[in-house]
PDB file of C-alpha atoms in Angstrom:
ATOM      1  CA  MET S  18      18.002  18.486  21.672  1.00  0.00           C
ATOM      2  CA  LEU S  19      17.205  20.851  18.836  1.00  0.00           C
ATOM      3  CA  GLY S  20      19.831  23.283  20.140  1.00  0.00           C
ATOM      4  CA  VAL S  21      22.520  20.603  20.119  1.00  0.00           C
ATOM      5  CA  ALA S  22      21.521  19.518  16.626  1.00  0.00           C
ATOM      6  CA  LEU S  23      21.606  23.140  15.430  1.00  0.00           C
ATOM      7  CA  ARG S  24      25.138  23.558  16.784  1.00  0.00           C
ATOM      8  CA  LEU S  25      26.288  20.481  14.910  1.00  0.00           C
ATOM      9  CA  LEU S  26      24.391  20.949  11.654  1.00  0.00           C
ATOM     10  CA  ARG S  27      23.997  24.773  11.507  1.00  0.00           C
ATOM     11  CA  ARG S  28      20.760  24.436   9.516  1.00  0.00           C
ATOM     12  CA  ARG S  29      17.377  24.264  11.191  1.00  0.00           C
ATOM     13  CA  ALA S  30      15.800  21.870   8.684  1.00  0.00           C
ATOM     14  CA  LEU S  31      18.639  19.375   9.076  1.00  0.00           C
ATOM     15  CA  ALA S  32      18.606  19.782  12.860  1.00  0.00           C
ATOM     16  CA  GLU S  33      14.870  19.071  12.983  1.00  0.00           C
ATOM     17  CA  GLU S  34      15.424  16.030  10.777  1.00  0.00           C
ATOM     18  CA  ALA S  35      18.138  14.757  13.127  1.00  0.00           C
ATOM     19  CA  VAL S  36      15.925  15.210  16.210  1.00  0.00           C
ATOM     20  CA  HIS S  37      13.015  13.483  14.476  1.00  0.00           C
ATOM     21  CA  ASP S  38      15.235  10.585  13.388  1.00  0.00           C
ATOM     22  CA  THR S  39      16.607  10.330  16.929  1.00  0.00           C
ATOM     23  CA  PHE S  40      13.162   9.950  18.442  1.00  0.00           C
ATOM     24  CA  MET S  41      12.192   7.432  15.782  1.00  0.00           C
ATOM     25  CA  GLN S  42      15.277   5.378  16.561  1.00  0.00           C
ATOM     26  CA  VAL S  43      14.612   5.623  20.308  1.00  0.00           C
ATOM     27  CA  TRP S  44      11.058   4.432  19.717  1.00  0.00           C
ATOM     28  CA  GLN S  45      12.207   1.501  17.603  1.00  0.00           C
ATOM     29  CA  LYS S  46      15.197   0.514  19.755  1.00  0.00           C
ATOM     30  CA  ALA S  47      13.895   1.317  23.254  1.00  0.00           C
ATOM     31  CA  SER S  48      14.323  -2.302  24.290  1.00  0.00           C
ATOM     32  CA  THR S  49      18.088  -2.034  23.744  1.00  0.00           C
ATOM     33  CA  PHE S  50      18.501   0.679  26.400  1.00  0.00           C
ATOM     34  CA  ASP S  51      20.340  -0.603  29.469  1.00  0.00           C
ATOM     35  CA  PRO S  52      20.150   1.737  32.496  1.00  0.00           C
ATOM     36  CA  LYS S  53      23.181  -0.023  33.973  1.00  0.00           C
ATOM     37  CA  ARG S  54      25.320   1.391  31.166  1.00  0.00           C
ATOM     38  CA  GLY S  55      24.306   5.013  31.667  1.00  0.00           C
ATOM     39  CA  ASP S  56      21.655   7.669  31.987  1.00  0.00           C
ATOM     40  CA  GLY S  57      18.753   7.780  29.530  1.00  0.00           C
ATOM     41  CA  ARG S  58      19.498  11.391  28.633  1.00  0.00           C
ATOM     42  CA  THR S  59      23.065  10.480  27.736  1.00  0.00           C
ATOM     43  CA  TRP S  60      21.771   7.694  25.504  1.00  0.00           C
ATOM     44  CA  LEU S  61      19.418  10.129  23.726  1.00  0.00           C
ATOM     45  CA  TYR S  62      22.160  12.668  23.094  1.00  0.00           C
ATOM     46  CA  ALA S  63      24.559   9.994  21.851  1.00  0.00           C
ATOM     47  CA  ILE S  64      21.964   8.863  19.320  1.00  0.00           C
ATOM     48  CA  LEU S  65      21.350  12.492  18.300  1.00  0.00           C
ATOM     49  CA  ARG S  66      25.066  13.195  17.883  1.00  0.00           C
ATOM     50  CA  ASN S  67      25.599  10.063  15.791  1.00  0.00           C
ATOM     51  CA  ARG S  68      22.588  10.895  13.624  1.00  0.00           C
ATOM     52  CA  ALA S  69      23.779  14.477  13.094  1.00  0.00           C
ATOM     53  CA  LEU S  70      27.262  13.290  12.138  1.00  0.00           C
ATOM     54  CA  ASN S  71      25.746  10.801   9.687  1.00  0.00           C
ATOM     55  CA  ILE S  72      23.736  13.621   8.115  1.00  0.00           C
ATOM     56  CA  LEU S  73      26.898  15.710   7.772  1.00  0.00           C
ATOM     57  CA  ARG S  74      28.785  12.819   6.181  1.00  0.00           C
ATOM     58  CA  THR S  75      26.127  11.884   3.679  1.00  0.00           C
ATOM     59  CA  GLU S  76      24.714  15.286   2.823  1.00  0.00           C
ATOM     60  CA  ASN S  77      25.283  16.189  -0.770  1.00  0.00           C
ATOM     61  CA  ARG S  78      22.621  18.858  -1.106  1.00  0.00           C
ATOM     62  CA  THR S  79      23.756  22.320  -2.121  1.00  0.00           C
ATOM     63  CA  ASP S  80      21.966  25.570  -1.393  1.00  0.00           C
ATOM     64  CA  LEU S  81      22.329  28.031  -4.238  1.00  0.00           C
ATOM     65  CA  VAL S  82      22.565  31.617  -3.074  1.00  0.00           C
ATOM     66  CA  GLU S  83      22.696  34.687  -5.291  1.00  0.00           C
ATOM     67  CA  ASP S  84      25.137  36.620  -3.135  1.00  0.00           C
ATOM     68  CA  PHE S  85      27.706  33.855  -2.709  1.00  0.00           C
ATOM     69  CA  GLU S  86      30.604  35.061  -0.549  1.00  0.00           C
ATOM     70  CA  PRO S  87      33.309  32.418  -0.133  1.00  0.00           C
ATOM     71  CA  MET S  88      34.993  34.242   2.732  1.00  0.00           C
ATOM     72  CA  GLY S  89      31.814  34.260   4.820  1.00  0.00           C
ATOM     73  CA  LEU S  90      31.243  30.524   4.788  1.00  0.00           C
ATOM     74  CA  GLU S  91      33.250  29.655   7.862  1.00  0.00           C
ATOM     75  CA  ALA S  92      31.226  29.964  11.055  1.00  0.00           C
ATOM     76  CA  PRO S  93      33.002  31.568  13.996  1.00  0.00           C
ATOM     77  CA  GLU S  94      33.932  28.929  16.561  1.00  0.00           C
ATOM     78  CA  GLU S  95      34.827  29.356  20.170  1.00  0.00           C
ATOM     79  CA  ASP S  96      38.056  27.707  21.187  1.00  0.00           C
ATOM     80  CA  ALA S  97      38.110  24.926  23.772  1.00  0.00           C
ATOM     81  CA  GLU S  98      39.336  27.131  26.614  1.00  0.00           C
ATOM     82  CA  THR S  99      36.494  29.628  26.099  1.00  0.00           C
ATOM     83  CA  LEU S 100      33.980  26.783  26.264  1.00  0.00           C
ATOM     84  CA  VAL S 101      35.439  25.518  29.547  1.00  0.00           C
ATOM     85  CA  VAL S 102      35.372  29.022  31.028  1.00  0.00           C
ATOM     86  CA  ARG S 103      31.679  29.363  30.146  1.00  0.00           C
ATOM     87  CA  LEU S 104      30.831  26.279  32.220  1.00  0.00           C
ATOM     88  CA  SER S 105      29.667  26.910  35.764  1.00  0.00           C
ATOM     89  CA  ASP S 106      32.513  27.351  38.273  1.00  0.00           C
ATOM     90  CA  ALA S 107      30.881  24.824  40.578  1.00  0.00           C
ATOM     91  CA  GLY S 108      30.124  22.312  37.825  1.00  0.00           C
ATOM     92  CA  VAL S 109      31.520  18.814  38.053  1.00  0.00           C
ATOM     93  CA  LEU S 110      32.053  18.704  34.290  1.00  0.00           C
ATOM     94  CA  ARG S 111      34.218  21.811  34.375  1.00  0.00           C
ATOM     95  CA  ARG S 112      36.380  20.452  37.190  1.00  0.00           C
ATOM     96  CA  CYS S 113      36.805  17.159  35.373  1.00  0.00           C
ATOM     97  CA  LEU S 114      37.610  18.831  32.041  1.00  0.00           C
ATOM     98  CA  GLU S 115      40.244  20.995  33.720  1.00  0.00           C
ATOM     99  CA  ARG S 116      42.019  17.819  34.867  1.00  0.00           C
ATOM    100  CA  LEU S 117      42.601  16.752  31.250  1.00  0.00           C
ATOM    101  CA  GLU S 118      45.724  17.793  29.389  1.00  0.00           C
ATOM    102  CA  PRO S 119      44.977  20.945  27.327  1.00  0.00           C
ATOM    103  CA  LYS S 120      45.286  19.227  23.904  1.00  0.00           C
ATOM    104  CA  ARG S 121      43.062  16.333  24.990  1.00  0.00           C
ATOM    105  CA  ARG S 122      40.509  18.700  26.523  1.00  0.00           C
ATOM    106  CA  GLU S 123      40.454  20.659  23.270  1.00  0.00           C
ATOM    107  CA  ALA S 124      39.925  17.465  21.266  1.00  0.00           C
ATOM    108  CA  VAL S 125      37.021  16.313  23.456  1.00  0.00           C
ATOM    109  CA  LEU S 126      35.334  19.712  23.334  1.00  0.00           C
ATOM    110  CA  LEU S 127      35.752  20.066  19.579  1.00  0.00           C
ATOM    111  CA  ALA S 128      34.322  16.585  19.080  1.00  0.00           C
ATOM    112  CA  TYR S 129      31.296  16.984  21.313  1.00  0.00           C
ATOM    113  CA  VAL S 130      30.505  20.678  20.932  1.00  0.00           C
ATOM    114  CA  HIS S 131      31.382  21.233  17.290  1.00  0.00           C
ATOM    115  CA  GLY S 132      30.868  17.663  16.068  1.00  0.00           C
ATOM    116  CA  LEU S 133      34.292  17.137  14.536  1.00  0.00           C
ATOM    117  CA  THR S 134      35.222  13.592  13.572  1.00  0.00           C
ATOM    118  CA  HIS S 135      38.409  11.813  14.654  1.00  0.00           C
ATOM    119  CA  GLY S 136      39.945  12.557  11.258  1.00  0.00           C
ATOM    120  CA  GLU S 137      39.050  16.244  11.394  1.00  0.00           C
ATOM    121  CA  LEU S 138      40.447  16.485  14.914  1.00  0.00           C
ATOM    122  CA  ALA S 139      43.673  14.746  13.919  1.00  0.00           C
ATOM    123  CA  GLY S 140      44.145  17.164  11.028  1.00  0.00           C
ATOM    124  CA  ARG S 141      43.307  20.239  13.075  1.00  0.00           C
ATOM    125  CA  LEU S 142      45.552  19.294  16.016  1.00  0.00           C
ATOM    126  CA  GLY S 143      48.343  17.812  13.875  1.00  0.00           C
ATOM    127  CA  VAL S 144      48.451  14.305  15.330  1.00  0.00           C
ATOM    128  CA  PRO S 145      48.049  10.853  13.731  1.00  0.00           C
ATOM    129  CA  LEU S 146      44.519   9.466  13.503  1.00  0.00           C
ATOM    130  CA  GLY S 147      45.273   6.546  15.846  1.00  0.00           C
ATOM    131  CA  THR S 148      46.655   8.927  18.442  1.00  0.00           C
ATOM    132  CA  MET S 149      43.519  11.057  18.249  1.00  0.00           C
ATOM    133  CA  LYS S 150      41.275   8.028  18.706  1.00  0.00           C
ATOM    134  CA  SER S 151      43.315   7.009  21.751  1.00  0.00           C
ATOM    135  CA  TRP S 152      43.177  10.538  23.194  1.00  0.00           C
ATOM    136  CA  ILE S 153      39.402  10.701  22.862  1.00  0.00           C
ATOM    137  CA  ARG S 154      38.862   7.231  24.286  1.00  0.00           C
ATOM    138  CA  ARG S 155      41.181   7.743  27.257  1.00  0.00           C
ATOM    139  CA  SER S 156      39.842  11.228  27.935  1.00  0.00           C
ATOM    140  CA  LEU S 157      36.246   9.994  27.965  1.00  0.00           C
ATOM    141  CA  LEU S 158      37.199   7.193  30.356  1.00  0.00           C
ATOM    142  CA  GLN S 159      38.932   9.731  32.585  1.00  0.00           C
ATOM    143  CA  LEU S 160      35.902  12.044  32.498  1.00  0.00           C
ATOM    144  CA  LYS S 161      33.583   9.155  33.292  1.00  0.00           C
ATOM    145  CA  GLU S 162      35.691   8.120  36.274  1.00  0.00           C
ATOM    146  CA  CYS S 163      35.978  11.713  37.509  1.00  0.00           C
ATOM    147  CA  MET S 164      32.244  12.378  37.268  1.00  0.00           C
ATOM    148  CA  ALA S 165      31.232   9.097  38.923  1.00  0.00           C
TER     149      ALA S 165
END
C-alpha cells in the first residue's frame, strides 16, 4: 500500500499519512464493507486512492529548496502502453486492458497508476469532462465484466 501511495503522492511523508488514514478509516468503517460488492483488497486500495487524491487536492504546503530548478519538477512518467507491456503476458488484467480502445486504456491507466483526476485526464487527452467520466465508467465496467 505504501508503494501505491508513493506513486500517487511522490513524497514518503504524505504517502505514510495516506496509508495511516486509510487504515484508520477501515477500522472505523469496517462494518460498511460488503463482500458481495468486491474483494477486501480492492476496497482497501480504493480507500487509499481516494485518500491520496484528497491529500493532493487539499495540500497547500510548500517545500522550500535552495537549489530550485523549475525544469526538474516534472517527474518522468511511463506512457499507458509501456505500463500494459510491463504486465505479465499471462495476466488477466493485461488481456482485459488490451481489449479496451487505446485512448480509454490510456485514461484508465493514467487515472489508477498516476492518480490523475477526471479533469486532468480530459485536459491531457483533449476530450470534454463528461466524455472522460463516461469513458472511465464504461471502461471499468468492461474490465470488471472481463475479469469476472
